[in-house]
PDB file of C-alpha atoms in Angstrom:
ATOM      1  CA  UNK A   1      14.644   8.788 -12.366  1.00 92.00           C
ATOM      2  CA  UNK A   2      13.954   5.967 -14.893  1.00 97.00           C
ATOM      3  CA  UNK A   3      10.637   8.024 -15.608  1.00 98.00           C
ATOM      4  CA  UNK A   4       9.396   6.707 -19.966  1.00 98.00           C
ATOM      5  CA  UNK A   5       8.928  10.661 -20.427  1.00 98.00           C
ATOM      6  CA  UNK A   6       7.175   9.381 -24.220  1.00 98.00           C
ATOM      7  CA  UNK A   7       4.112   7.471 -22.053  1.00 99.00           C
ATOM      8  CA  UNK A   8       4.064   9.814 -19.325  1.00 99.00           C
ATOM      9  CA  UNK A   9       3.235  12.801 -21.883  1.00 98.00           C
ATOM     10  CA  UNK A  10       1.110  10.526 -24.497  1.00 98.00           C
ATOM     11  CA  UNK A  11      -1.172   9.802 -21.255  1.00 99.00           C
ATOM     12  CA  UNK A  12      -0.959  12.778 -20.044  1.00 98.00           C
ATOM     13  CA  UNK A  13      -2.559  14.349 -23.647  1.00 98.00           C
ATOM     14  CA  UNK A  14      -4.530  11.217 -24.144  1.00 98.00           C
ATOM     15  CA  UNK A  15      -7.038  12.362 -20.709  1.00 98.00           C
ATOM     16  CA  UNK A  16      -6.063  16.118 -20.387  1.00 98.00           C
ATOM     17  CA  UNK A  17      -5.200  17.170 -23.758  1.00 98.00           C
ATOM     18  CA  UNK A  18      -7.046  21.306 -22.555  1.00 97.00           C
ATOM     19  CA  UNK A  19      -4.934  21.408 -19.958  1.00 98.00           C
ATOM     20  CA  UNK A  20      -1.782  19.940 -21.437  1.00 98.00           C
ATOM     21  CA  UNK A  21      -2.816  22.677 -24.464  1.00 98.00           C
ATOM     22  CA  UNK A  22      -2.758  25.375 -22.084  1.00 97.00           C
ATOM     23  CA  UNK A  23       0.312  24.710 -20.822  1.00 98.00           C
ATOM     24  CA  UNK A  24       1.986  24.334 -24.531  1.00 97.00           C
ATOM     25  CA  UNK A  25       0.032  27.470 -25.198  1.00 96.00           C
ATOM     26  CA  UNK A  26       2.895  29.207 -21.828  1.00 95.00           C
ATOM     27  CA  UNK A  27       5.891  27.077 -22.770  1.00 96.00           C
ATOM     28  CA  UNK A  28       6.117  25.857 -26.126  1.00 96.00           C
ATOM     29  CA  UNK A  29       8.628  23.399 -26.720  1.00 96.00           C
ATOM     30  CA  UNK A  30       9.615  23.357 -23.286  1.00 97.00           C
ATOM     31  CA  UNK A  31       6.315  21.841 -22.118  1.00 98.00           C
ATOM     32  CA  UNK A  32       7.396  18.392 -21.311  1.00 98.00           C
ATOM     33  CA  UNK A  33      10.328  19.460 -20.012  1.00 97.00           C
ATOM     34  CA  UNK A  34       8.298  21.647 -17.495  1.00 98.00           C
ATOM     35  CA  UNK A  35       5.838  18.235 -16.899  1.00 98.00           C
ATOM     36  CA  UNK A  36       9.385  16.537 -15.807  1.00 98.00           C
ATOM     37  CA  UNK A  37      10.727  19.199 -13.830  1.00 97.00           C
ATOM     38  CA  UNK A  38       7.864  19.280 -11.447  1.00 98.00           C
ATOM     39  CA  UNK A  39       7.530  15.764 -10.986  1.00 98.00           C
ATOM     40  CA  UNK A  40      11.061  15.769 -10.382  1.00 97.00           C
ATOM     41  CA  UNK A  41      11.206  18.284  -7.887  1.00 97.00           C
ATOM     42  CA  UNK A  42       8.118  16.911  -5.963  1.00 97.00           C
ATOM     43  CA  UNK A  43      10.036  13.762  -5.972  1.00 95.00           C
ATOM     44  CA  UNK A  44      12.192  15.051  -3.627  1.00 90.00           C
ATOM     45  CA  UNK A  45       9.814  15.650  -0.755  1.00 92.00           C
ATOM     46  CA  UNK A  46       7.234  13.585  -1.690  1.00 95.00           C
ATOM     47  CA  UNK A  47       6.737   9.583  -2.667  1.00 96.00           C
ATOM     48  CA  UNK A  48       5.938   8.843  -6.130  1.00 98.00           C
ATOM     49  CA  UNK A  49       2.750   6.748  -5.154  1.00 98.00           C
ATOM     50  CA  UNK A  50       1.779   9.697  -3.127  1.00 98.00           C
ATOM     51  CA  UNK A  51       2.229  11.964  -6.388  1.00 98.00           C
ATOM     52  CA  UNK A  52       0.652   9.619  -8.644  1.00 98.00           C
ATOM     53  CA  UNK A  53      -2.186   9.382  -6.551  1.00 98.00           C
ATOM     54  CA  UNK A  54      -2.320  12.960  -5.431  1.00 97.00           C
ATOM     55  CA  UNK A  55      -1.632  14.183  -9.073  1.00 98.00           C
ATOM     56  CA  UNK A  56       1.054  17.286  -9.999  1.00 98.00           C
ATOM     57  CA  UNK A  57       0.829  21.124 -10.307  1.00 98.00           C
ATOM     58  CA  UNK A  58       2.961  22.203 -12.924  1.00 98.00           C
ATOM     59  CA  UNK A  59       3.200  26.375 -13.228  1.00 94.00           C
ATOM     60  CA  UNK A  60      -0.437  26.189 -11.316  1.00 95.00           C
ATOM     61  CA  UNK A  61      -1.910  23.822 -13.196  1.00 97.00           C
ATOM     62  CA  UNK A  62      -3.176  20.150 -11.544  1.00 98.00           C
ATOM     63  CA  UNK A  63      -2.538  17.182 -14.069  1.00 98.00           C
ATOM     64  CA  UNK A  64      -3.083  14.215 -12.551  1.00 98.00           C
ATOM     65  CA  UNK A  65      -0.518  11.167 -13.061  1.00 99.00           C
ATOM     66  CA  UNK A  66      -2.804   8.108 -13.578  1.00 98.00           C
ATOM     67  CA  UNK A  67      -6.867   7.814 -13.686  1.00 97.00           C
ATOM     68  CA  UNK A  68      -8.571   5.139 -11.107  1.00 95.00           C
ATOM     69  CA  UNK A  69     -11.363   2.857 -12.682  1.00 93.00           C
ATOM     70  CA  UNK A  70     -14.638   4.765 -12.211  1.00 90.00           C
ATOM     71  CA  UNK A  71     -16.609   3.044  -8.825  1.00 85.00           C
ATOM     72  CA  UNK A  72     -20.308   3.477 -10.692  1.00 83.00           C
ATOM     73  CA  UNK A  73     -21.275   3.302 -14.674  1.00 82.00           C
ATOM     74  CA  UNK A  74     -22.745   6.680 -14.938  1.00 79.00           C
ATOM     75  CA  UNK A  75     -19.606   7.984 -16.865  1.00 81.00           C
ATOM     76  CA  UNK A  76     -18.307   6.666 -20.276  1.00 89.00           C
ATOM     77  CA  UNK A  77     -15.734   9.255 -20.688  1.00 93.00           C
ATOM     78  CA  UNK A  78     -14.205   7.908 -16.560  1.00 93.00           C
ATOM     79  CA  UNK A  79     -14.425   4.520 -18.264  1.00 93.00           C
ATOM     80  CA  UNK A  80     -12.459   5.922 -21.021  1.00 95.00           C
ATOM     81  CA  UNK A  81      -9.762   7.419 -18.819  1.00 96.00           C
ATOM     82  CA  UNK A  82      -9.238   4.679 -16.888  1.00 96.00           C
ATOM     83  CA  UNK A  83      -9.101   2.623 -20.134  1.00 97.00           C
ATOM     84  CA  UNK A  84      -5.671   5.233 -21.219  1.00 98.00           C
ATOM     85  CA  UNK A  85      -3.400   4.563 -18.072  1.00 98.00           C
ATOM     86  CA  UNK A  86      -0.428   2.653 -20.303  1.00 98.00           C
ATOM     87  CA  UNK A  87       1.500  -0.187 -18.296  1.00 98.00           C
ATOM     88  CA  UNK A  88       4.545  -1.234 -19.386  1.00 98.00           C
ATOM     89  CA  UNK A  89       7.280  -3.472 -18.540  1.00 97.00           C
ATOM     90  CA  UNK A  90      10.723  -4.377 -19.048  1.00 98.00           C
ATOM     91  CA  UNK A  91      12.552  -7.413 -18.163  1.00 97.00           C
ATOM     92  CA  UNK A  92      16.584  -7.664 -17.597  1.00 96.00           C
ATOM     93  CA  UNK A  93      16.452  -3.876 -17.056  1.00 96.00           C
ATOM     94  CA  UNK A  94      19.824  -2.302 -16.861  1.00 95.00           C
ATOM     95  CA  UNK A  95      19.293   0.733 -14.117  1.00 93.00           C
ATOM     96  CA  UNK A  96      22.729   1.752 -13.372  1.00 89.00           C
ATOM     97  CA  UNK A  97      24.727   3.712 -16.376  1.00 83.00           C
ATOM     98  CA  UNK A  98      28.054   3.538 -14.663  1.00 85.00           C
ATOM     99  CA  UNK A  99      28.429  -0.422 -14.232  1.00 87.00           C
ATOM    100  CA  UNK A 100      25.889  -3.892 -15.644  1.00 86.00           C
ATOM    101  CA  UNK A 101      23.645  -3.773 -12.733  1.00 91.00           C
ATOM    102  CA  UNK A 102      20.416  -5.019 -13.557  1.00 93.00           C
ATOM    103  CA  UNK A 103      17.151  -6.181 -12.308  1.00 96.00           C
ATOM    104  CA  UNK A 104      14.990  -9.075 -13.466  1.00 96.00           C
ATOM    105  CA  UNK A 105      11.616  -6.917 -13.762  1.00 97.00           C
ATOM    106  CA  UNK A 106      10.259  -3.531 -13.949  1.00 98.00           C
ATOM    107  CA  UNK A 107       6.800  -2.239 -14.466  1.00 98.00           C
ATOM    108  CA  UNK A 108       6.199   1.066 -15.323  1.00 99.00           C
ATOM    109  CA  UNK A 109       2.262   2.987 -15.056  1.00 98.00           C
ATOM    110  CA  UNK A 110       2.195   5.880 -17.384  1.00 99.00           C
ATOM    111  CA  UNK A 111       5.323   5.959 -17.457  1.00 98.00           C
ATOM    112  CA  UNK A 112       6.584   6.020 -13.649  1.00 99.00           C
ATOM    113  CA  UNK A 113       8.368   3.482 -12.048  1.00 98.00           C
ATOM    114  CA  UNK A 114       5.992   1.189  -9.520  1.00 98.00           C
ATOM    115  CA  UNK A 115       7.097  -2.570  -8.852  1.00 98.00           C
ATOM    116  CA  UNK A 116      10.635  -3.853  -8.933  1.00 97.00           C
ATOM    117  CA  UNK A 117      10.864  -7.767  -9.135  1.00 97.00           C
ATOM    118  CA  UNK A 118      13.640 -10.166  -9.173  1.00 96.00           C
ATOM    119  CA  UNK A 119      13.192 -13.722 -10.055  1.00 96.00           C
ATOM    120  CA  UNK A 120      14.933 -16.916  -8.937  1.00 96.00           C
ATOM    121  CA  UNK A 121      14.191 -20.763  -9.498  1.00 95.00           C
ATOM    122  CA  UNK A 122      14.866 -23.316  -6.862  1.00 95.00           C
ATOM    123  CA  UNK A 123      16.191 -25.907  -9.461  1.00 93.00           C
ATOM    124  CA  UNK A 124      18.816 -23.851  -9.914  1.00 93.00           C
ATOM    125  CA  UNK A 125      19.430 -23.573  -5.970  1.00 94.00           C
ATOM    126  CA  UNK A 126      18.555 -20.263  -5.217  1.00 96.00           C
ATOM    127  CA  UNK A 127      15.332 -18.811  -3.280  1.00 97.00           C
ATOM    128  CA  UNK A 128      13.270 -15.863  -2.167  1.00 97.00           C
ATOM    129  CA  UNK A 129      15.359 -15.070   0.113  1.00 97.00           C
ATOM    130  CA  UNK A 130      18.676 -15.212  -2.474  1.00 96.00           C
ATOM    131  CA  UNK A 131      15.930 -12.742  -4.614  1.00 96.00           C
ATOM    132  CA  UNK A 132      16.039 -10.454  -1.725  1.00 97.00           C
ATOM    133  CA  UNK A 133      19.991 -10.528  -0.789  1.00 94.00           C
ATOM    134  CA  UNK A 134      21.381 -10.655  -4.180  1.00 89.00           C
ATOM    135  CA  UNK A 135      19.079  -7.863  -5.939  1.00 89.00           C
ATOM    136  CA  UNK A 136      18.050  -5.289  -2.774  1.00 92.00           C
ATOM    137  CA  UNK A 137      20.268  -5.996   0.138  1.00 92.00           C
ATOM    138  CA  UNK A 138      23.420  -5.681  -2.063  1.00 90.00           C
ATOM    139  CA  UNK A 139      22.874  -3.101  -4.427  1.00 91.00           C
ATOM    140  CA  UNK A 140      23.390   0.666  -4.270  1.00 89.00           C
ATOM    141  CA  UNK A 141      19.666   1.872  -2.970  1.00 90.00           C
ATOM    142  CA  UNK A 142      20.894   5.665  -3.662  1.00 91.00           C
ATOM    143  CA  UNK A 143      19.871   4.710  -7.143  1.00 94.00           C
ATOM    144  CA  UNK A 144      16.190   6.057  -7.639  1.00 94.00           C
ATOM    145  CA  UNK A 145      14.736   2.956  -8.809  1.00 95.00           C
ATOM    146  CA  UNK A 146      15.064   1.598  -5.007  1.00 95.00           C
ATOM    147  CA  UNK A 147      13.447   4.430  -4.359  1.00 94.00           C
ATOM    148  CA  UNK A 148      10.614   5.452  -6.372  1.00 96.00           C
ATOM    149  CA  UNK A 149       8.281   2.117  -6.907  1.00 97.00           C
ATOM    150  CA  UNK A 150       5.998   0.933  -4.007  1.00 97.00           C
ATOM    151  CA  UNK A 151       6.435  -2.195  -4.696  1.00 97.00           C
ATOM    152  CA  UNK A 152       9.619  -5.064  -4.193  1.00 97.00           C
ATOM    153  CA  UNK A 153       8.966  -7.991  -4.661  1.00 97.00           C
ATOM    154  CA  UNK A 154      11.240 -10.873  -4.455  1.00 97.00           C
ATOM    155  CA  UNK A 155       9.763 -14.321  -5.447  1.00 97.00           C
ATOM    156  CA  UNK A 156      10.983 -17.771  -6.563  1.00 97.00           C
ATOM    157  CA  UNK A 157       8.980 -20.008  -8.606  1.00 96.00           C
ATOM    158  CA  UNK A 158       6.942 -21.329  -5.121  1.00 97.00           C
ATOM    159  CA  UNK A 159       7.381 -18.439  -3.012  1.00 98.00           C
ATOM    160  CA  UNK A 160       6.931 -14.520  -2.558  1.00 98.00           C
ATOM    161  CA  UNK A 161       8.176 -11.922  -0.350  1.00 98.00           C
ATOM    162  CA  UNK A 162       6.949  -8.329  -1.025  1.00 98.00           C
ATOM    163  CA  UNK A 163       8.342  -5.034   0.845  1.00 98.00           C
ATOM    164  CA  UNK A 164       7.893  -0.890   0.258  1.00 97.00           C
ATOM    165  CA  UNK A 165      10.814  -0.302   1.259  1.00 96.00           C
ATOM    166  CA  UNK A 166      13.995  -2.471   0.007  1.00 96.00           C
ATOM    167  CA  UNK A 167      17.004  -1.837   2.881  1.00 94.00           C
ATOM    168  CA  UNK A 168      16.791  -4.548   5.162  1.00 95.00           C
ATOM    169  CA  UNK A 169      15.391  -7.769   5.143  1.00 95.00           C
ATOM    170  CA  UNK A 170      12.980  -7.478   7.528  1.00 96.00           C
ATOM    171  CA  UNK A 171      10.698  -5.403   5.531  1.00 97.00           C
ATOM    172  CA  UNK A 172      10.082  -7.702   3.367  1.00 97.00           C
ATOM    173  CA  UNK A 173       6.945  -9.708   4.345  1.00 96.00           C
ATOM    174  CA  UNK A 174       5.438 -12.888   2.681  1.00 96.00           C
ATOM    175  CA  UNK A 175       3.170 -12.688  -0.466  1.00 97.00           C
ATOM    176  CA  UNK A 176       1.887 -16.008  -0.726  1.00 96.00           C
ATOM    177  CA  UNK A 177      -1.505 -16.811  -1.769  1.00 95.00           C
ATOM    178  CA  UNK A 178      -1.265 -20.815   0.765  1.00 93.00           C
ATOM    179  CA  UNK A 179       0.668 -22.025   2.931  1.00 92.00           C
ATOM    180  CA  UNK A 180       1.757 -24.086   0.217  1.00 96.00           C
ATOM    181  CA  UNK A 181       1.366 -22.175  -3.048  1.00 97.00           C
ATOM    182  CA  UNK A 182      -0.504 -23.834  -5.904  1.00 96.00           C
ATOM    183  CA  UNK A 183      -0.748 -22.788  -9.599  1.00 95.00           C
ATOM    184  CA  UNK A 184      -4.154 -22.199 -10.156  1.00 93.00           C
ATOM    185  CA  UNK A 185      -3.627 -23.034 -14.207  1.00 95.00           C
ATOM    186  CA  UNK A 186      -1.782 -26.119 -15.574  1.00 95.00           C
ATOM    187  CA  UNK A 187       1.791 -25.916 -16.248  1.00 95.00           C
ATOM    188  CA  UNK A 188       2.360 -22.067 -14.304  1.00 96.00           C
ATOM    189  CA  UNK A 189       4.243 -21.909 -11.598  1.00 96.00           C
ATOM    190  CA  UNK A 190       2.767 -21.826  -7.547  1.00 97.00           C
ATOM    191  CA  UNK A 191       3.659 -18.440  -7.504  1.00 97.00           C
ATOM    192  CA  UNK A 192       1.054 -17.458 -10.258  1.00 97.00           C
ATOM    193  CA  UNK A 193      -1.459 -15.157  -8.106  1.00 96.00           C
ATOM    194  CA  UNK A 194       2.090 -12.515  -7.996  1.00 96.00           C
ATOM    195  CA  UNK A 195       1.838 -12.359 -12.029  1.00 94.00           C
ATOM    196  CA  UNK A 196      -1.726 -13.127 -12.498  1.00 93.00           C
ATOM    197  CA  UNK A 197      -3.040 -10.702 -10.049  1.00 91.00           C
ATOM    198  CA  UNK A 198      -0.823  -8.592  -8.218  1.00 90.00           C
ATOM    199  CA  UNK A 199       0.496  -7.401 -11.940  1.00 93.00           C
ATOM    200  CA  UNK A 200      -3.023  -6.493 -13.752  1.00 94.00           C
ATOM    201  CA  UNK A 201      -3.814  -3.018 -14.229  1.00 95.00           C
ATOM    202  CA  UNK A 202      -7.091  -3.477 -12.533  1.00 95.00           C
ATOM    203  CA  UNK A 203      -5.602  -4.847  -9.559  1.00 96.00           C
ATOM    204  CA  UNK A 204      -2.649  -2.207  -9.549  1.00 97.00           C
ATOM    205  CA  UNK A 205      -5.006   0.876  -9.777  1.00 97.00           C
ATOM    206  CA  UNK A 206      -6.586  -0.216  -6.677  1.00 96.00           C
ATOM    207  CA  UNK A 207      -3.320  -0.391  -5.029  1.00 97.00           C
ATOM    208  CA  UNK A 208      -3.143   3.725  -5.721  1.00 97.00           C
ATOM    209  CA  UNK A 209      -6.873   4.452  -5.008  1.00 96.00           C
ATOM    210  CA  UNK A 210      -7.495   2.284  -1.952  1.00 95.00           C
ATOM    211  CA  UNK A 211      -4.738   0.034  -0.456  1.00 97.00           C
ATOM    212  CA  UNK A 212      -1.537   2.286   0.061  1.00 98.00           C
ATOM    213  CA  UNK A 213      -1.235   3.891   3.188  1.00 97.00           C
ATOM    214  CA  UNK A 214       1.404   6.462   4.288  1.00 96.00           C
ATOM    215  CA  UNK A 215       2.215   6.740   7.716  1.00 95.00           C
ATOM    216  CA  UNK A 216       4.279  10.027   8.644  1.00 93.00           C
ATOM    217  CA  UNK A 217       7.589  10.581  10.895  1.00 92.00           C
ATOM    218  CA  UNK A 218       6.917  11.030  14.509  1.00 91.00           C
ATOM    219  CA  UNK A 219       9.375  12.036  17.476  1.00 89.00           C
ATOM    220  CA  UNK A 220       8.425  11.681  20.986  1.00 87.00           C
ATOM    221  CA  UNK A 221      10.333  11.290  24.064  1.00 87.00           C
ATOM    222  CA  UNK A 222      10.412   7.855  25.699  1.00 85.00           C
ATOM    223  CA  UNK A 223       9.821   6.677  29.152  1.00 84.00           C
ATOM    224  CA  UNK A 224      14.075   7.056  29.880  1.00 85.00           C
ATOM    225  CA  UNK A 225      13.563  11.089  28.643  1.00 85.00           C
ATOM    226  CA  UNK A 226      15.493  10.177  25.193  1.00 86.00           C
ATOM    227  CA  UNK A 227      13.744  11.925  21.718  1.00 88.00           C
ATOM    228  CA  UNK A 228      12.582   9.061  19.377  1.00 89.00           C
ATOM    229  CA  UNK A 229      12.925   9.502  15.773  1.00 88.00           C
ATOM    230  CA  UNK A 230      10.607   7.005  13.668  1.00 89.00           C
ATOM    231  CA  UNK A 231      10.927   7.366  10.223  1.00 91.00           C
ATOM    232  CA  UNK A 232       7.448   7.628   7.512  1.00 93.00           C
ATOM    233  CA  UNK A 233       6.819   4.697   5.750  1.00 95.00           C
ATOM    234  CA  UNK A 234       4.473   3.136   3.364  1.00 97.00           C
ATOM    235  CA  UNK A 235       1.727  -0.149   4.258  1.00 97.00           C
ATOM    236  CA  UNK A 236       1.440  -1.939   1.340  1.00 96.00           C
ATOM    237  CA  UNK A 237      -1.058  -5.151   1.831  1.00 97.00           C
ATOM    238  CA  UNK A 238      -0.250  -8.831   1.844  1.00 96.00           C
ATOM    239  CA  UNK A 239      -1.809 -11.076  -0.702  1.00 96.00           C
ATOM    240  CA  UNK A 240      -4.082 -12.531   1.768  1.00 95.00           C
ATOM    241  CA  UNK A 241      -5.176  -9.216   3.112  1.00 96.00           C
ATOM    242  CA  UNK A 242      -5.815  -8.152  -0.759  1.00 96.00           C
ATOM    243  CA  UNK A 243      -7.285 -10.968  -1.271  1.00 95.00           C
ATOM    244  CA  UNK A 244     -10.050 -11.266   1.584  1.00 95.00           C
ATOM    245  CA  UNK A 245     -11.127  -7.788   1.578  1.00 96.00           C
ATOM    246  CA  UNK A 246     -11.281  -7.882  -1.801  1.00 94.00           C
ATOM    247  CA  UNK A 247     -13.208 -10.742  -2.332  1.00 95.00           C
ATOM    248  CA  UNK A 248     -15.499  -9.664   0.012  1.00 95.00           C
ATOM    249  CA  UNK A 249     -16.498  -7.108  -1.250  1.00 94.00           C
ATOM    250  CA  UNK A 250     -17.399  -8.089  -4.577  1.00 93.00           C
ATOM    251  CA  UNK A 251     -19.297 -10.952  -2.950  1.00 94.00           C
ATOM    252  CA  UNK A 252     -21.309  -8.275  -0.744  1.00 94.00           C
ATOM    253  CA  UNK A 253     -21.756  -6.359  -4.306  1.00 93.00           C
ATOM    254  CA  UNK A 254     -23.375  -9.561  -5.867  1.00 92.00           C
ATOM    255  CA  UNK A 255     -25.606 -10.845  -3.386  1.00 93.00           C
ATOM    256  CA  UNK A 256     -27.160  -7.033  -3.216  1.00 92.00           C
ATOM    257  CA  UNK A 257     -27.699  -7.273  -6.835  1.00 90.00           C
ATOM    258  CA  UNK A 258     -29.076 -10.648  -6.668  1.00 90.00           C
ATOM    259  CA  UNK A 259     -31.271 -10.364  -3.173  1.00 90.00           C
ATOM    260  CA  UNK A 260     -31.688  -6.186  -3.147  1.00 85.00           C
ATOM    261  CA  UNK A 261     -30.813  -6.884   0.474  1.00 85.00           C
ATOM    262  CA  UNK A 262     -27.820  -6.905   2.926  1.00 84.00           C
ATOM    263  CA  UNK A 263     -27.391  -9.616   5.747  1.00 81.00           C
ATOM    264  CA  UNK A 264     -24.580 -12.290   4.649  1.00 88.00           C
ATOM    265  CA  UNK A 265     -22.166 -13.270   7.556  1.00 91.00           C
ATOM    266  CA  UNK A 266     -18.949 -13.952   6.630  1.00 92.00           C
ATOM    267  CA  UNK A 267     -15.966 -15.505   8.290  1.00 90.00           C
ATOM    268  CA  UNK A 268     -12.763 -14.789   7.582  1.00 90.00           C
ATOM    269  CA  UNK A 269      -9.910 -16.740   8.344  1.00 86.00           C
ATOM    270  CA  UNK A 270      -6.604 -14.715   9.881  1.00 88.00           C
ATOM    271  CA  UNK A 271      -3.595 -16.364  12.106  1.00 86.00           C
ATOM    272  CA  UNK A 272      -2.071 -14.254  14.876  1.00 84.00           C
ATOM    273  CA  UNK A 273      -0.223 -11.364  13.311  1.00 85.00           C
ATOM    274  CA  UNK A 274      -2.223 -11.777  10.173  1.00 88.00           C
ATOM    275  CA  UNK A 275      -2.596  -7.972  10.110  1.00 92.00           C
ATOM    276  CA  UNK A 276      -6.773  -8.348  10.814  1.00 93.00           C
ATOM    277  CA  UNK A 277      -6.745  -4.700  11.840  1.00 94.00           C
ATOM    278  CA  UNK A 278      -5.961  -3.420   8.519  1.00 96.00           C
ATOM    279  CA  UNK A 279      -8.030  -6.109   6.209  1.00 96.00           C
ATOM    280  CA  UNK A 280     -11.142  -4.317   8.595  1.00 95.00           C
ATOM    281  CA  UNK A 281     -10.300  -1.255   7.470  1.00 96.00           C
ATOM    282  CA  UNK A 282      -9.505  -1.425   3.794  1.00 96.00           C
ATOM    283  CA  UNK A 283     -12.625  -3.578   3.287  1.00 95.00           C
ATOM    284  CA  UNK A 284     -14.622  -0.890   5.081  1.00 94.00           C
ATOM    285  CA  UNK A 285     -13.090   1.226   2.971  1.00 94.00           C
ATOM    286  CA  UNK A 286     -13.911  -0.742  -0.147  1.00 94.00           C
ATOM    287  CA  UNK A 287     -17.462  -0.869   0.955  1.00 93.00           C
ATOM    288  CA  UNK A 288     -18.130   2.223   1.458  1.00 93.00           C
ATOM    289  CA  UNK A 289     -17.349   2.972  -1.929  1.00 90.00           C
ATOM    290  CA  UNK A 290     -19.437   0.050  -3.326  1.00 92.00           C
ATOM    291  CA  UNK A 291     -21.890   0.634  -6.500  1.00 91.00           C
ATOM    292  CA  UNK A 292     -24.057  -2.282  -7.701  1.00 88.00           C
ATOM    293  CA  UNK A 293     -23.832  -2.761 -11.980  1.00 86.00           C
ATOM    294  CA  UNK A 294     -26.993  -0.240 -12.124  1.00 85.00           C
ATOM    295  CA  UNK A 295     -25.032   2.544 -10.020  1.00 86.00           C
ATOM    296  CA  UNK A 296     -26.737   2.376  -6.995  1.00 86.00           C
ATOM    297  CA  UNK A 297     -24.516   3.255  -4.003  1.00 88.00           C
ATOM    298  CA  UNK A 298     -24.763  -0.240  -1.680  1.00 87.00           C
TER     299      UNK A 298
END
């Protein structure tokens, strides 16, 4: 399951400790082991982002699996929490015990598995689409590590494709920042906003809290009389979708703190098939959960 069981528990006693205690107080040794189990055995009915989000009950007791930033100041020990969730990554990461597979880029948040990257450089001929083919399309996706992160992303040192699901390469859809991707620091590569950005905690945790969205199976019968099966799957939002609602809200945050008053118009800028529908509703979403610096709800 390519779970780091060492920063899943130290998190998990580093913002619960009473309730980790109480289950070590029931199972003794076993209690990480126990911790595993049931995130294991959710695991197999449930996506991880879901569970980290959603948090685990382990023998009837709710730990949850990473801790969002706080939206308002009024709580040090939130700030504190948020402050614990460990990321970690490892590059060249060998995922398959049985042959040398392995994949350019992992990142891990408290210990679970959440963005799989591979890397390729066009002076060396190859591009995000050779990302995609070489380390997704080609691979064994049985193995749980193209199956537990939320986020692929294939990218060469201009360009970016991101997908939630890795079988096909349809589902991957672009993650650039332009049309033309620019650095926006001397001597990093156009593709910059991916590790910049996309990777920071801050940025990530938002992902969980906010931008995710599951959509469940459905069967219905079509207009020939033939049940349709459509599988679940996970929305995951392009950089520019990110990107505008999220700027946008912190500029509505600022100009209430600077004016006490609402009534900017703003204009934002989204081609045919842009995906407007869903930048409308995660930045209604992000502003209805917006606090100005003195924790006043906007």
């Amino acid at each position: 399951y390519h779970i780091i069981e060492a920063h899943l528990i130290a998190f998990i006693k580093e913002t619960q400790l009473e309730k980790y205690q109480s289950l070590q107080n029931n199972f003794g040794t076993d209690t990480d082991n126990e911790i595993i189990k049931a995130i294991k055995d959710e695991l197999g009915k449930t996506q991880l982002w879901l569970l980290i989000r959603n948090g685990v009950t382990v023998r009837g007791t709710k730990l949850q699996l990473y801790k969002p930033k706080p939206r308002s100041n009024t709580s040090e020990q939130q700030e504190a929490h948020y402050q614990k969730n460990i990321l970690a990554f490892k590059t060249e990461y060998k995922y398959n015990t049985l042959t040398d597979e392995r994949v350019d880029l992992v990142i891990w948040l408290n210990g679970l598995p959440i963005i799989v990257s591979e890397l390729k450089h066009e002076d060396e001929g190859q591009n995000v689409d050779d990302a995609i083919y070489e380390s997704f399309l080609t691979r064994d996706l049985k193995n749980q590590l193209y199956k537990m992160p939320f986020m692929y992303l294939a990218l060469s040192n201009t360009e970016a494709k991101v997908a939630t699901n890795p079988s096909s390469d349809k589902n991957f859809l672009w993650f650039n920042a332009q049309l033309v991707n620019k650095a926006e620091t001397k001597g990093e590569y156009p593709v910059e906003h991916v590790y910049r950005h996309a990777f920071s905690k801050e940025n990530i945790v938002k992902y969980l809290e906010h931008y995710l969205v599951f959509v469940p199976a459905v069967e219905k019968i079509n207009e020939e009389g033939v049940l349709e099966h459509k599988s679940s799957f996970t929305i995951f939002p392009r950089y520019h979708q990110f990107r505008a609602s999220k700027n946008l809200a912190e500029d509505v945050k600022t100009h209430v703190e600077d004016t006490r008053g609402l009534g900017k118009k703003y204009l934002i800028n989204h081609s045919a098939g842009a995906g407007k529908t869903l930048t409308i509703s995660w930045m209604a979403d992000l502003l209805d959960s917006l606090y100005t610096s003195d924790n006043k709800k906007v």
